[in-house]
GROMACS .gro file of C-alpha atoms in nm:
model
  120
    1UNK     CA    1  27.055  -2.730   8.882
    2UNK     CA    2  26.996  -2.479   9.145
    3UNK     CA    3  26.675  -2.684   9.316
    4UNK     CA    4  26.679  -2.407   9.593
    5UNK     CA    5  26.568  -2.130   9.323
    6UNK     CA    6  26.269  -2.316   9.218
    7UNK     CA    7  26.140  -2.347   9.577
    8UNK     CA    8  26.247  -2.699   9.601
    9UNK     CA    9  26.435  -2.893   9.904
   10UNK     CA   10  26.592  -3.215   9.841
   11UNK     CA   11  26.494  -3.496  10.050
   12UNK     CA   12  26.774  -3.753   9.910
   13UNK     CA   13  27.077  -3.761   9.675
   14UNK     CA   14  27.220  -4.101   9.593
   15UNK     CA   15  27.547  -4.148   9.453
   16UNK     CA   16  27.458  -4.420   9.161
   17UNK     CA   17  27.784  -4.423   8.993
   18UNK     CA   18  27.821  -4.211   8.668
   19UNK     CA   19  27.486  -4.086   8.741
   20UNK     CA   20  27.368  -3.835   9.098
   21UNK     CA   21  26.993  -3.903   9.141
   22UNK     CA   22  26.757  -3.677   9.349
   23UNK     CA   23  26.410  -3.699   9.531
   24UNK     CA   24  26.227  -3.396   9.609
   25UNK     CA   25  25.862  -3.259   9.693
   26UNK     CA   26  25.714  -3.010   9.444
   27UNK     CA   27  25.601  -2.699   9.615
   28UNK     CA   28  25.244  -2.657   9.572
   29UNK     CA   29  25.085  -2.389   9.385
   30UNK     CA   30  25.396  -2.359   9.161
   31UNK     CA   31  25.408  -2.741   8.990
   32UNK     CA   32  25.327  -2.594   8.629
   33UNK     CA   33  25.641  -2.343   8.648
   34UNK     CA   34  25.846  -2.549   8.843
   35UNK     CA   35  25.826  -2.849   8.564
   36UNK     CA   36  25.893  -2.627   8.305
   37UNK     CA   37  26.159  -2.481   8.447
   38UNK     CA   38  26.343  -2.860   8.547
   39UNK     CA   39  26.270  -2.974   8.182
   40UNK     CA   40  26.399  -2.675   7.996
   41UNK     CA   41  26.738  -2.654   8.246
   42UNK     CA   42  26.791  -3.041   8.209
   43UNK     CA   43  27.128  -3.173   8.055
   44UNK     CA   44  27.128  -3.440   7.829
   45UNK     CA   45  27.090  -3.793   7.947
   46UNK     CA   46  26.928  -3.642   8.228
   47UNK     CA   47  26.551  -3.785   8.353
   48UNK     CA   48  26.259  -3.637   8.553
   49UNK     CA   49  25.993  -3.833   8.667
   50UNK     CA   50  25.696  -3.780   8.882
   51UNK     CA   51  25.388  -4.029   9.025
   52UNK     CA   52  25.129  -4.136   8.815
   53UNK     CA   53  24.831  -3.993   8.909
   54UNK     CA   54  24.660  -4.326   8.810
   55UNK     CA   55  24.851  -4.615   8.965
   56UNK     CA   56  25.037  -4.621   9.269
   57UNK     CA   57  25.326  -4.865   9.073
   58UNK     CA   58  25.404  -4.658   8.780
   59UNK     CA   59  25.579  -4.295   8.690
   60UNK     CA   60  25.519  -4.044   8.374
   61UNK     CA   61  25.866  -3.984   8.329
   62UNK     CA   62  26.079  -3.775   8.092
   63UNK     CA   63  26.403  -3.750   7.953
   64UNK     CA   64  26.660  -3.495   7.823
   65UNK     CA   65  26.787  -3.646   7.462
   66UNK     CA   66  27.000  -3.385   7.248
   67UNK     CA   67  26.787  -3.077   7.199
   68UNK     CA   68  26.445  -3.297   7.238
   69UNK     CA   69  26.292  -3.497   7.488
   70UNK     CA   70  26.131  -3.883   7.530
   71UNK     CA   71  25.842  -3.978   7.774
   72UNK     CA   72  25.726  -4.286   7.889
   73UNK     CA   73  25.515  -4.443   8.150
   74UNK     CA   74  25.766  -4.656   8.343
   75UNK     CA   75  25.605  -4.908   8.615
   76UNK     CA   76  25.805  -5.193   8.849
   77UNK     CA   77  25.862  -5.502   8.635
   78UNK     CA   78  25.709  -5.343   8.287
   79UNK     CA   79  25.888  -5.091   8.169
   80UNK     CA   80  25.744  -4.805   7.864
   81UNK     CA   81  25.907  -4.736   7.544
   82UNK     CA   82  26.050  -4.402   7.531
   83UNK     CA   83  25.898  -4.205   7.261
   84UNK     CA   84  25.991  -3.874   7.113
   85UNK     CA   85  25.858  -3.538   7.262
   86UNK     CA   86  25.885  -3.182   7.265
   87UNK     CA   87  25.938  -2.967   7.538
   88UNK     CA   88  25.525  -2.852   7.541
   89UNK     CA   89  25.454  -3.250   7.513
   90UNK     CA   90  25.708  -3.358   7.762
   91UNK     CA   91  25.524  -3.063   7.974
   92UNK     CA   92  25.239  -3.156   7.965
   93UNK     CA   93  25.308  -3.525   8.048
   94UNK     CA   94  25.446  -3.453   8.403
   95UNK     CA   95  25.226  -3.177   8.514
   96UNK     CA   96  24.917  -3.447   8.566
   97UNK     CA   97  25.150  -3.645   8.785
   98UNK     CA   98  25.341  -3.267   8.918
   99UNK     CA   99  24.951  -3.184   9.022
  100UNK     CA  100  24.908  -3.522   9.200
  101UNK     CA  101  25.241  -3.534   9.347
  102UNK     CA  102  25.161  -3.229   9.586
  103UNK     CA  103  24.808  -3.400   9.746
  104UNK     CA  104  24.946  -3.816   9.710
  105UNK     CA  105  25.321  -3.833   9.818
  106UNK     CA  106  25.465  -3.801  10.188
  107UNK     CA  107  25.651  -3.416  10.199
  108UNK     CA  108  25.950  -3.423  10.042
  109UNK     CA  109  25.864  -3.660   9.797
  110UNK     CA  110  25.682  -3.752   9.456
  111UNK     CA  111  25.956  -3.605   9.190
  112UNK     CA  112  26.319  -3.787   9.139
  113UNK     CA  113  26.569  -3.614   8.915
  114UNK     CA  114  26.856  -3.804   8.823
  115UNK     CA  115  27.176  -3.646   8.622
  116UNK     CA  116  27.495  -3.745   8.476
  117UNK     CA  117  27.789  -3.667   8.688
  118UNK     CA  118  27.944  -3.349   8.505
  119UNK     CA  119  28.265  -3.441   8.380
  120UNK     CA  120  28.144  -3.767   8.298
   0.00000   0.00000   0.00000
């Protein structure tokens, strides 16, 4: 994924094993374009998530699954079902969160990525 393209600077990348994960800031003005592009260049297995615009404790999250997508609202110590989505669903899932990501989180912060290790 070539973050640098979409206007976006990495705050963190952590090592977790078989997976890389990686927190970044959305640049603002460009969340709708910059979500669609991350979904559509996704590998499988891979997740994006994003704040919830309407609880501190929770993320909208998606995730890359074959040639589809799942969402689900994922919050600390209750965890979502992941459902089936397509790529205008999965869209349009994020961007409230994208949008609220820009004017809640600290710079550099508000969207995680996390990808299998190629080769893995």
């Amino acid at each position: 994924m070539n973050f640098a393209a979409l206007g976006i600077s990495v705050t963190s990348k952590r090592d977790l094993g078989s997976l890389v994960e990686y927190s970044f800031g959305l640049p603002q003005g460009t969340e709708d374009r910059v979500i669609s592009e991350l979904l559509t260049n996704m590998s499988d297995a891979s997740e994006l998530s994003v704040l919830d615009p309407t609880s501190g404790d929770c993320a909208l999250e998606a995730k890359r699954k074959g040639v589809g997508y799942e969402i689900k609202r994922g919050c600390h110590g209750a965890y979502g079902v992941w459902r089936a989505a397509t790529l205008a669903e999965a869209h349009a899932w994020l961007l409230p969160g994208a949008l609220a990501s820009v004017r809640l989180a600290r710079p550099g912060f508000g969207a995680t990525l996390v990808v299998p290790k190629v080769g893995n």
